[in-house]
mmCIF file of C-alpha atoms in Angstrom:
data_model
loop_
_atom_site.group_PDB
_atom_site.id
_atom_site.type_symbol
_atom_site.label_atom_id
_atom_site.label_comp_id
_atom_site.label_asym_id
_atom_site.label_seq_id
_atom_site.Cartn_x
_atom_site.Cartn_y
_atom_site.Cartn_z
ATOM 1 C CA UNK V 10 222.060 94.971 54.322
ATOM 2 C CA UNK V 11 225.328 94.797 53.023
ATOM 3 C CA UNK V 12 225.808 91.504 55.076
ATOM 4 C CA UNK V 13 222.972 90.097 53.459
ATOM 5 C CA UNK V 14 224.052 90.185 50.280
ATOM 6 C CA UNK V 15 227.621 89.285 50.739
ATOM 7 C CA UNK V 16 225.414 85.976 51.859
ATOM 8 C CA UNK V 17 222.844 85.810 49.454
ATOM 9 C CA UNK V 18 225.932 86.633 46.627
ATOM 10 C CA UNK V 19 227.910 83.478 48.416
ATOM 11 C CA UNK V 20 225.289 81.143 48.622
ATOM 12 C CA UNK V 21 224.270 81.289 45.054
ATOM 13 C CA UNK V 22 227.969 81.904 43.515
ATOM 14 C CA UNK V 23 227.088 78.558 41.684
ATOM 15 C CA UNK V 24 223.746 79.122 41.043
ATOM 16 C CA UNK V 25 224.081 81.981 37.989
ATOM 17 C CA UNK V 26 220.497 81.131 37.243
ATOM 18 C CA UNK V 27 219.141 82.226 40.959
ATOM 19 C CA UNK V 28 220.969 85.609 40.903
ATOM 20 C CA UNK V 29 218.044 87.076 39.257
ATOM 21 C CA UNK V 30 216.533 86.378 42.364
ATOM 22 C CA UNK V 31 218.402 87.887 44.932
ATOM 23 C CA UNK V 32 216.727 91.838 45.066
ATOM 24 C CA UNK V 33 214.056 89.894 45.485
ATOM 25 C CA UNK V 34 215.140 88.767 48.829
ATOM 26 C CA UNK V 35 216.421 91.746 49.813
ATOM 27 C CA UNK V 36 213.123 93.068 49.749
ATOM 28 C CA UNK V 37 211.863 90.697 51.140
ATOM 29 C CA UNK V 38 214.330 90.850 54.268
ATOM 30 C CA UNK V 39 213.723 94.640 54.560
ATOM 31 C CA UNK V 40 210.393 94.521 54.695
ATOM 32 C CA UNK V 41 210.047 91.650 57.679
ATOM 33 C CA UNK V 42 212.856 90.532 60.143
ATOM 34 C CA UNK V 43 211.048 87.116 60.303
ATOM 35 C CA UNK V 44 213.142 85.569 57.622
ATOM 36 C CA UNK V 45 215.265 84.149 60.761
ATOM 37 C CA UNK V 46 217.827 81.935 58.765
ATOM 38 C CA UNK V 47 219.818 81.212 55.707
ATOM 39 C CA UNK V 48 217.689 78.038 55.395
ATOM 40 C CA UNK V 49 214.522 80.032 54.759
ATOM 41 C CA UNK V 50 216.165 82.289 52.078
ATOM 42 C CA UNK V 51 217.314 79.488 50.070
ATOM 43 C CA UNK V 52 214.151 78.034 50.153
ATOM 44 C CA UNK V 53 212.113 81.063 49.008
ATOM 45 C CA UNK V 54 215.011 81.262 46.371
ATOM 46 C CA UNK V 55 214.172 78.176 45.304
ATOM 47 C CA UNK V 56 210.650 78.320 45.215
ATOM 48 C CA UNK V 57 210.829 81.753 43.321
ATOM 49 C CA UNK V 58 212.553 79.794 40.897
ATOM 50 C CA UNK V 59 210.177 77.195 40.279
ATOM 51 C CA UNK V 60 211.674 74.642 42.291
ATOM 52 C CA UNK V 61 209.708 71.273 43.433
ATOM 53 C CA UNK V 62 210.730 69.429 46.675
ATOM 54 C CA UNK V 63 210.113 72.680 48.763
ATOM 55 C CA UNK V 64 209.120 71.252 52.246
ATOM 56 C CA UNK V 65 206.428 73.842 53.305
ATOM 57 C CA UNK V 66 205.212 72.005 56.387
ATOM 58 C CA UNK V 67 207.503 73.102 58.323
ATOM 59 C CA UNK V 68 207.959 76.613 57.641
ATOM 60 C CA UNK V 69 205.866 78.707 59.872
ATOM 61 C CA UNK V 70 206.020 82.680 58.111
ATOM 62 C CA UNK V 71 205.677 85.618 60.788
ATOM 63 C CA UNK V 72 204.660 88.680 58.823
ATOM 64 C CA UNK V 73 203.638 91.456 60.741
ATOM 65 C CA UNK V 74 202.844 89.588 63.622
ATOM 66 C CA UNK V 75 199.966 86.934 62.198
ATOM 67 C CA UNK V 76 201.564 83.014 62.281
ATOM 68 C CA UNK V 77 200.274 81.738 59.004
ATOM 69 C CA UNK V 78 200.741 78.251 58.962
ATOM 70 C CA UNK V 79 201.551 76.601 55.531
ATOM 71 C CA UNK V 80 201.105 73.016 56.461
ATOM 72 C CA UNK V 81 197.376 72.445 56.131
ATOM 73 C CA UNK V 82 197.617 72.984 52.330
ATOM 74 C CA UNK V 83 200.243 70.771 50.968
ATOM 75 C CA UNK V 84 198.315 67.196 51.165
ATOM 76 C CA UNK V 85 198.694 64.776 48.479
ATOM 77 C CA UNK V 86 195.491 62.605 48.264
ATOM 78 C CA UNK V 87 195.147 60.571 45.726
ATOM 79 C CA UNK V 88 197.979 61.193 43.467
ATOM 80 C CA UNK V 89 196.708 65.270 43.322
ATOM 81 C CA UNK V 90 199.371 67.179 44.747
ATOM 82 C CA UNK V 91 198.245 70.764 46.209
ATOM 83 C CA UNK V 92 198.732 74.043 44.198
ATOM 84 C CA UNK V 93 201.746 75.403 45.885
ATOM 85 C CA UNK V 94 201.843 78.812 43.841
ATOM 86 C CA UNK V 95 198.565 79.547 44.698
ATOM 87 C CA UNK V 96 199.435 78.706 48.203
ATOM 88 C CA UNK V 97 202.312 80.706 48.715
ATOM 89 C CA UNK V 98 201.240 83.732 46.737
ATOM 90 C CA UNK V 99 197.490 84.343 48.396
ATOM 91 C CA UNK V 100 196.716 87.238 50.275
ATOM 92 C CA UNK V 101 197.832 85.466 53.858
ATOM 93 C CA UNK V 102 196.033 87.683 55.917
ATOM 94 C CA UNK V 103 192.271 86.875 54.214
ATOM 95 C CA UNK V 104 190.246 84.489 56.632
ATOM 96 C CA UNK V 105 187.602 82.605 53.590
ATOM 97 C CA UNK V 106 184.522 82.176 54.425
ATOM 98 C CA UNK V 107 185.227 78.681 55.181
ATOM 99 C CA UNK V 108 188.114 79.140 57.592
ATOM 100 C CA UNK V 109 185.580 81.367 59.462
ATOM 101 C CA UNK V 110 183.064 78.391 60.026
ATOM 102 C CA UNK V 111 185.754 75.935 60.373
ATOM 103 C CA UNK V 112 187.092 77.972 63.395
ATOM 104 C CA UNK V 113 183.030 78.832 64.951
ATOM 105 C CA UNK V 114 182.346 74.861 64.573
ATOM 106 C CA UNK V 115 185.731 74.184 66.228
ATOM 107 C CA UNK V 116 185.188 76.435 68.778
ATOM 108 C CA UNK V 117 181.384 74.865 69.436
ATOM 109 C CA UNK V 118 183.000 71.421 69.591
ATOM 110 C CA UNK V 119 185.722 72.160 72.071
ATOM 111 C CA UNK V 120 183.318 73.855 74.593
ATOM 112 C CA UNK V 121 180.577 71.482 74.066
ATOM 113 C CA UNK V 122 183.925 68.942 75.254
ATOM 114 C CA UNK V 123 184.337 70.701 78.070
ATOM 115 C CA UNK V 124 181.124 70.134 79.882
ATOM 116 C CA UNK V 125 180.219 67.436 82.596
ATOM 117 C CA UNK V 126 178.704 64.727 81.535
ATOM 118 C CA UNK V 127 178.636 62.763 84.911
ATOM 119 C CA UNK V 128 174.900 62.793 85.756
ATOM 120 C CA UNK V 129 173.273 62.016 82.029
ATOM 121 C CA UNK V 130 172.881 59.161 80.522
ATOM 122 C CA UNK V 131 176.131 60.327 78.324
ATOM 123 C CA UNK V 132 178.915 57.866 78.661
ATOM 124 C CA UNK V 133 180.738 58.572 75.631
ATOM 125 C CA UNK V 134 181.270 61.649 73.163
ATOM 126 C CA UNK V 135 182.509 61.590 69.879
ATOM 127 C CA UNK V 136 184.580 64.552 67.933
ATOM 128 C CA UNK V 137 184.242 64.071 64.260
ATOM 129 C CA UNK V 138 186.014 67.580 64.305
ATOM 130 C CA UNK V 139 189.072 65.933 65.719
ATOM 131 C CA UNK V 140 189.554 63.038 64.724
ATOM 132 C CA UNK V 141 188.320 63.361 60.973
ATOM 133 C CA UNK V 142 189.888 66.770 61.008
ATOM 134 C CA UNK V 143 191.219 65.973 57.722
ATOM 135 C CA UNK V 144 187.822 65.136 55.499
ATOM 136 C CA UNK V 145 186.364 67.907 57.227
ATOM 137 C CA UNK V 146 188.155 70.449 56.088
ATOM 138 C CA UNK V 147 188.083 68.717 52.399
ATOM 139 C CA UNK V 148 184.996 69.047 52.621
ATOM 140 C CA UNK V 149 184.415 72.370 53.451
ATOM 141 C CA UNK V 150 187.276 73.243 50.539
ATOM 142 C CA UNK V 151 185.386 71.408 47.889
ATOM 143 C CA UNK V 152 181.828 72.601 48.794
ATOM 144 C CA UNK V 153 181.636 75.954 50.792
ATOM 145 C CA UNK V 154 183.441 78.445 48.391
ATOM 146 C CA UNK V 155 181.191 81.390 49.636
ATOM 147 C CA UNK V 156 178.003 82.570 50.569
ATOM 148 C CA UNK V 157 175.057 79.920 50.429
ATOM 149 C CA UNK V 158 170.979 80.876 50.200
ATOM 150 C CA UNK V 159 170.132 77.394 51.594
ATOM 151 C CA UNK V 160 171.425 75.309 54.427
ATOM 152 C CA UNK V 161 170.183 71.749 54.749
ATOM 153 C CA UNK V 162 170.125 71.502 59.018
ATOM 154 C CA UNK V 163 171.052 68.103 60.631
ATOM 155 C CA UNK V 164 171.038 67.178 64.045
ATOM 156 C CA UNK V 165 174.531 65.532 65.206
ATOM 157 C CA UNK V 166 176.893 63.017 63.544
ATOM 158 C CA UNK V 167 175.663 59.152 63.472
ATOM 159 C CA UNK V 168 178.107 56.876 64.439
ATOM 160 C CA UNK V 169 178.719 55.064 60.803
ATOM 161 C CA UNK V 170 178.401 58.449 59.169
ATOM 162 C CA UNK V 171 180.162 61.779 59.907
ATOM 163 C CA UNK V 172 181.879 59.809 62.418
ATOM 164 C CA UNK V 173 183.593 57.879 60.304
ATOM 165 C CA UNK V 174 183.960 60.581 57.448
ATOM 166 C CA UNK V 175 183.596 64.038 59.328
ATOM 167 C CA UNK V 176 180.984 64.839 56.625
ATOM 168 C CA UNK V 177 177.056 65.056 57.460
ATOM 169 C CA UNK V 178 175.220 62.513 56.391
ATOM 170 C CA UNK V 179 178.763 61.138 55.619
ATOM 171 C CA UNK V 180 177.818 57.598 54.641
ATOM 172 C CA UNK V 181 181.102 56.501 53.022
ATOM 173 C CA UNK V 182 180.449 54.958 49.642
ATOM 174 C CA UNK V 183 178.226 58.345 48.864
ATOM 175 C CA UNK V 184 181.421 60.485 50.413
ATOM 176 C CA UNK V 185 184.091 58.493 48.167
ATOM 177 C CA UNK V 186 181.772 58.218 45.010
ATOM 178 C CA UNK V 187 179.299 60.891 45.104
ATOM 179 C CA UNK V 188 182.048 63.327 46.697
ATOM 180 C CA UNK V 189 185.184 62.407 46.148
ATOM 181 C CA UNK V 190 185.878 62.546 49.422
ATOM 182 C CA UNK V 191 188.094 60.239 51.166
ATOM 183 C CA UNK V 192 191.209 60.385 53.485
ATOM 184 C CA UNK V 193 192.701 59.438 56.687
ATOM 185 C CA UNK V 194 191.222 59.649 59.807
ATOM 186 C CA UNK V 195 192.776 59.388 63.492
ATOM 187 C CA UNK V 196 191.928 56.923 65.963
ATOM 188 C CA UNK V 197 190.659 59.192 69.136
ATOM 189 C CA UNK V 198 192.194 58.253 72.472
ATOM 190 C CA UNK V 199 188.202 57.031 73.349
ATOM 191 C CA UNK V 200 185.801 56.022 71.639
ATOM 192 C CA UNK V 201 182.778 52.864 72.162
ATOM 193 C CA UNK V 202 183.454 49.898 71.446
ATOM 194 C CA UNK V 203 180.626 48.818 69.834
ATOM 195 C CA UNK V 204 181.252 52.542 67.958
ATOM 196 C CA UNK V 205 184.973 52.242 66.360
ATOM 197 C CA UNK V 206 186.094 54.949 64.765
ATOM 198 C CA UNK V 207 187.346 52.795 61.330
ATOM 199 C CA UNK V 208 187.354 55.761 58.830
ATOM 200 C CA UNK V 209 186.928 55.638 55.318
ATOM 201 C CA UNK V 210 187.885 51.435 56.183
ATOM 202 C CA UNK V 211 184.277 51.021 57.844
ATOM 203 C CA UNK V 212 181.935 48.725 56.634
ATOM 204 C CA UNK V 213 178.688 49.624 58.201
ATOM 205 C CA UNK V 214 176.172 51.109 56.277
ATOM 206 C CA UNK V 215 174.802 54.624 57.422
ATOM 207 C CA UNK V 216 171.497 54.584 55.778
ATOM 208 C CA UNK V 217 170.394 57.898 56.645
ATOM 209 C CA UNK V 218 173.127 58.874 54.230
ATOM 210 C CA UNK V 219 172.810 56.137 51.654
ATOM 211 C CA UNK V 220 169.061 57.868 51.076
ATOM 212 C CA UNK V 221 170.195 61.426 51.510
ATOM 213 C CA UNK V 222 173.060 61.373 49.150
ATOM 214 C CA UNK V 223 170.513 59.244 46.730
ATOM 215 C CA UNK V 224 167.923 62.206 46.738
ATOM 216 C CA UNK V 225 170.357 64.786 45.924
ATOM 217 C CA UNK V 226 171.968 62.760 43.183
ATOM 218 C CA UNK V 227 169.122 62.130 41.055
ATOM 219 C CA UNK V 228 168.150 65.685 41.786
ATOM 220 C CA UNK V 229 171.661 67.383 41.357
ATOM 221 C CA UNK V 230 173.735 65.303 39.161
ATOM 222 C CA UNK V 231 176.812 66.204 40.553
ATOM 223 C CA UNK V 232 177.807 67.870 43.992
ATOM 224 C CA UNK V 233 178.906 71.153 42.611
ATOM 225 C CA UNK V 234 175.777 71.926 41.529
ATOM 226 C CA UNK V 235 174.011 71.141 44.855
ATOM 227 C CA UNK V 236 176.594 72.991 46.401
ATOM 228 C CA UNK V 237 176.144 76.113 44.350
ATOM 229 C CA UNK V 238 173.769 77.447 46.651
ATOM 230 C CA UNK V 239 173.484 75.552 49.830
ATOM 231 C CA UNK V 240 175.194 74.035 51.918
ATOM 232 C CA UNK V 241 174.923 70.676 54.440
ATOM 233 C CA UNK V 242 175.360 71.400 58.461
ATOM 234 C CA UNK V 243 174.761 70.053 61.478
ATOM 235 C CA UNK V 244 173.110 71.764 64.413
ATOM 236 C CA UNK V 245 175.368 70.141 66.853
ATOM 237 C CA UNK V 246 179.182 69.281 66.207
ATOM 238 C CA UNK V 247 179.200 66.108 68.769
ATOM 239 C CA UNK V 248 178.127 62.300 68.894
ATOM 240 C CA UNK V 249 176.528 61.727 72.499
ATOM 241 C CA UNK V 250 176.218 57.947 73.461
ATOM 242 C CA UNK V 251 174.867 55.936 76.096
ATOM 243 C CA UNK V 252 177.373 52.951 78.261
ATOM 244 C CA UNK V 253 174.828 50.787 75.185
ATOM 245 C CA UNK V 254 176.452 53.010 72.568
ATOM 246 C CA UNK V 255 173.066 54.013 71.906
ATOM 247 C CA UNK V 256 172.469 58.056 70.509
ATOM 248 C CA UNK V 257 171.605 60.173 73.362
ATOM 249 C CA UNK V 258 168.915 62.471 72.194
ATOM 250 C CA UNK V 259 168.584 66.436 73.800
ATOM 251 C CA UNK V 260 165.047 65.545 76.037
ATOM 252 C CA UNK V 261 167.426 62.529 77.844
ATOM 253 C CA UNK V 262 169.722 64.942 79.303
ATOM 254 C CA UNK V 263 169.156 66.969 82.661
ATOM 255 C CA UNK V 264 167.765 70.399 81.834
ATOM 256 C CA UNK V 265 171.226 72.273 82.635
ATOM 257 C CA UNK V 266 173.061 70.356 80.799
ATOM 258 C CA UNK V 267 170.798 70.099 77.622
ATOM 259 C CA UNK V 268 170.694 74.225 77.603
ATOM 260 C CA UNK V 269 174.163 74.669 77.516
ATOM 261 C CA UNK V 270 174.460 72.129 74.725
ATOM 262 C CA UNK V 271 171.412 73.812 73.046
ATOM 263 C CA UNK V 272 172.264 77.768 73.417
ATOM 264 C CA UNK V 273 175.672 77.374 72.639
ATOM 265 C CA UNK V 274 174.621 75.066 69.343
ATOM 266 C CA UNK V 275 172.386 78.033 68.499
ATOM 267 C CA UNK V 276 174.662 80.566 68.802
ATOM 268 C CA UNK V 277 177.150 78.979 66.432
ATOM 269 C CA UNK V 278 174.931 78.488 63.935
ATOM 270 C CA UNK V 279 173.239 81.686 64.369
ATOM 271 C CA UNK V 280 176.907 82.847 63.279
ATOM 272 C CA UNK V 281 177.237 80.722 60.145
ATOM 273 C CA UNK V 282 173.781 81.830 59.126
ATOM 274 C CA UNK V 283 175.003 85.466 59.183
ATOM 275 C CA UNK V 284 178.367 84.662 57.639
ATOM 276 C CA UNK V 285 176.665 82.563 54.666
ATOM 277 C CA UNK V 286 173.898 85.025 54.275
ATOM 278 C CA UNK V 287 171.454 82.280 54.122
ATOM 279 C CA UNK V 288 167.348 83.100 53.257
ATOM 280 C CA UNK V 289 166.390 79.400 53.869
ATOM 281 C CA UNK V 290 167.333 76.847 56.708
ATOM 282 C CA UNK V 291 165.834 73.509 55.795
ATOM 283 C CA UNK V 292 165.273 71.514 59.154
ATOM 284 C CA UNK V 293 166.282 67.383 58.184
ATOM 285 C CA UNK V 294 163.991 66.579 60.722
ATOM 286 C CA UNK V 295 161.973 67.965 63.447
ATOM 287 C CA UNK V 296 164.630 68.969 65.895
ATOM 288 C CA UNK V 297 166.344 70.336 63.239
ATOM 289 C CA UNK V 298 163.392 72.379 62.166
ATOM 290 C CA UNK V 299 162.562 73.552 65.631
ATOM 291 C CA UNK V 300 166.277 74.994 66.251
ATOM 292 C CA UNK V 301 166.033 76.482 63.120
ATOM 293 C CA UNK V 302 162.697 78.213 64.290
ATOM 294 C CA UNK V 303 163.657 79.522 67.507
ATOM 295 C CA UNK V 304 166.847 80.973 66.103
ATOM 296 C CA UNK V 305 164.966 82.832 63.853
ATOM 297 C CA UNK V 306 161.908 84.021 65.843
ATOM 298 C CA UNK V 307 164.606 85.123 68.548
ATOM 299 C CA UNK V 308 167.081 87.148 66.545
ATOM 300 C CA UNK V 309 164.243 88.268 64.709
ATOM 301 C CA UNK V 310 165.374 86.821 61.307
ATOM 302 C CA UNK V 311 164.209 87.153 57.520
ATOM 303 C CA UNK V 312 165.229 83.750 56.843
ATOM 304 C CA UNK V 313 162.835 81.348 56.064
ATOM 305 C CA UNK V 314 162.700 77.827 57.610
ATOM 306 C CA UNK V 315 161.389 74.531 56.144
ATOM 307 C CA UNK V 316 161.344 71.153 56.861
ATOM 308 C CA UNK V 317 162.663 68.072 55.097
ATOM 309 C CA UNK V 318 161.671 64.606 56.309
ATOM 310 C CA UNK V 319 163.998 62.918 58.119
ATOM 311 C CA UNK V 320 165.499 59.767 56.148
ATOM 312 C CA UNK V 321 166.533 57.576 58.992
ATOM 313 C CA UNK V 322 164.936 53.659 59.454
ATOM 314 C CA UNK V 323 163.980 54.754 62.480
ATOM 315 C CA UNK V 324 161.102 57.044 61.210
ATOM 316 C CA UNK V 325 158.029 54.533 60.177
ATOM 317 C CA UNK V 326 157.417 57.240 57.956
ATOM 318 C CA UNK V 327 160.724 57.229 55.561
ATOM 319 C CA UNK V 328 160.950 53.660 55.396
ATOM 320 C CA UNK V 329 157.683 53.873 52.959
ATOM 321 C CA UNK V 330 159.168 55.782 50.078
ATOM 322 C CA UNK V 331 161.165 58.373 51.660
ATOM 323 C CA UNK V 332 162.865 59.975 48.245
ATOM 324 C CA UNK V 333 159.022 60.591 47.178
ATOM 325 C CA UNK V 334 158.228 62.522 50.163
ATOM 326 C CA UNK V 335 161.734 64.657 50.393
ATOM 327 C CA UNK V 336 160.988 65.406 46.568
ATOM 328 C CA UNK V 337 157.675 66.811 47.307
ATOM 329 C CA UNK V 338 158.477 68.855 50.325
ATOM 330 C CA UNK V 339 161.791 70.384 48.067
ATOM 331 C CA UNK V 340 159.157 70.979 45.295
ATOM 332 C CA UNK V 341 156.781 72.592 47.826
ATOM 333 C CA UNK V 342 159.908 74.687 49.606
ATOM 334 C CA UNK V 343 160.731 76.078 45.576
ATOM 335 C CA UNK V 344 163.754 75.046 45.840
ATOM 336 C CA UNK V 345 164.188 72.253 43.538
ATOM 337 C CA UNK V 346 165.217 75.133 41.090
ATOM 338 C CA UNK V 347 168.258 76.384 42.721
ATOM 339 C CA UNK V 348 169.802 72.325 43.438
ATOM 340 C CA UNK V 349 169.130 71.191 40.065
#
């Protein structure tokens, strides 16, 4: 101890404003022997002070054996820089709710990654989870701040939507200007051609999103309040597409293959269900609907499942006044009263 503060003395013997702060790191160093340099005394010295400038990134803190990594929080989109206090001084050892179904829909994707594709019509996957890591978890910082009683249920990513974005339904005007969601996104080491991965730079337009995004606009007003109590997920975490670049649907793939993809899907979402203690999955779709069903009806579930019309061009149907429809199945679900 005594060496300590013969250093901590000498290193701020022309800083008389930091001595205040020098118990301070003394208790600090008696209480973990993961401080493992001068350098990272001087900078909690600093930032005890107030000081900006503090390079958090790369300081990785080892307290009682849990590597909490700082990085992820200091981003500076948009001119907003991140709330360093609040960063520093949180309870490091409390998983959110979100970092829980960030790490179960990381997990999904990486095993899903894993499997052989070789005899389906799958030529090419996509990651949204990699590659748009970074809008992803914006996302799920803006909108999923705790437990949800709805989950609108999705499929898998299109290719001009979460994609591009990492958000589903992420067509990118609604993500930038509905949202406020934009940032960078990697280029993945493969990816169709006729499917680049442009970001928040594409140009396509992702209609499915465009009339999603629509809906809950004129019905929300803003995102916070449709976020309030549900939340927006996709059964599956991967883009499957054909040598055409074509979507591969579940029924094209060989049975094996299509009930790994399909239990291990379930089982994730089974998990975010229990985490978000959610009464009512609402299926976008049929497929959607169905997985919802079965999870339910297996586990033996109180939660209620609906179904919401699907808005892609695809569907005859929603290309005759789609937003009229989804309105009247929400009204007929009751829930127009807890997204408005």
């Amino acid at each position: 101890m005594s060496d300590l503060r013969d250093v901590t003395d000498d290193r701020y013997s022309h800083h008389a404003d930091l001595q205040p702060y020098a118990d301070d790191l003394l208790d600090l160093e008696a209480h973990s022997n993961n401080f493992q340099s001068q350098t990272d005394l001087q900078t909690v010295a600093f930032n005890l002070q107030g000081q900006e400038n503090i390079d958090l990134h790369k300081q990785n803190f080892d307290l009682h054996g849990q590597n909490v990594d700082l990085w992820e929080e200091e981003v500076d989109l948009e001119g907003q820089i991140a709330d360093l206090p609040s960063v520093l001084f949180r309870p490091f050892f409390t998983e959110t709710i979100r970092d829980k179904v960030l790490k179960i829909e990381v997990k999904l994707a990486e095993y899903l990654m894993t499997l052989d594709y070789t005899r389906s019509p799958v030529k090419y996957l996509s990651n949204p989870l990699d590659h748009a890591e970074l809008p992803h978890r914006i996302f799920l910082q803006k909108y999923l701040d705790g437990e949800k009683k709805i989950i609108f249920l999705g499929m898998n990513p299109g290719p001009w939507g979460m994609c591009q974005t990492g958000i589903p339904f992420g067509e990118i005007e609604a993500c930038k200007g509905f949202l406020g969601i934009s940032a960078p996104v990697k280029t993945p080491k493969t990816f169709h051609p006729r499917r680049p991965i442009e970001g928040f730079d594409c140009k396509r337009k992702e209609v499915s999103g465009q009339r999603f995004w629509s809906l809950i606009k004129e019905v929300s007003r803003t995102p916070d309040t449709f976020f309030k109590h549900s939340f927006l997920a996709n059964h599956c975490p991967l883009a499957f597409m054909k040598e055409s670049g074509k979507n591969v649907t579940p029924p094209e793939m060989p049975k094996e293959l299509r009930e790994k993809i399909m239990t291990a899907c379930d089982s994730s979402l089974l998990e975010i269900l229990d985490l978000l203690k959610t009464d009512l999955i609402i299926g976008i779709g049929k497929f959607a609907e169905n997985r919802g069903k079965k999870i339910v009806k297996e586990n033996k579930l109180k939660t209620r499942v609906g179904f919401l019309m699907h808005p892609s061009p695809i569907n005859p149907l929603a290309n005759k006044g789609w937003n009229d429809i989804a309105l009247k199945q929400l009204a007929e679900l009751d829930v127009l009263q807890y997204i408005s």
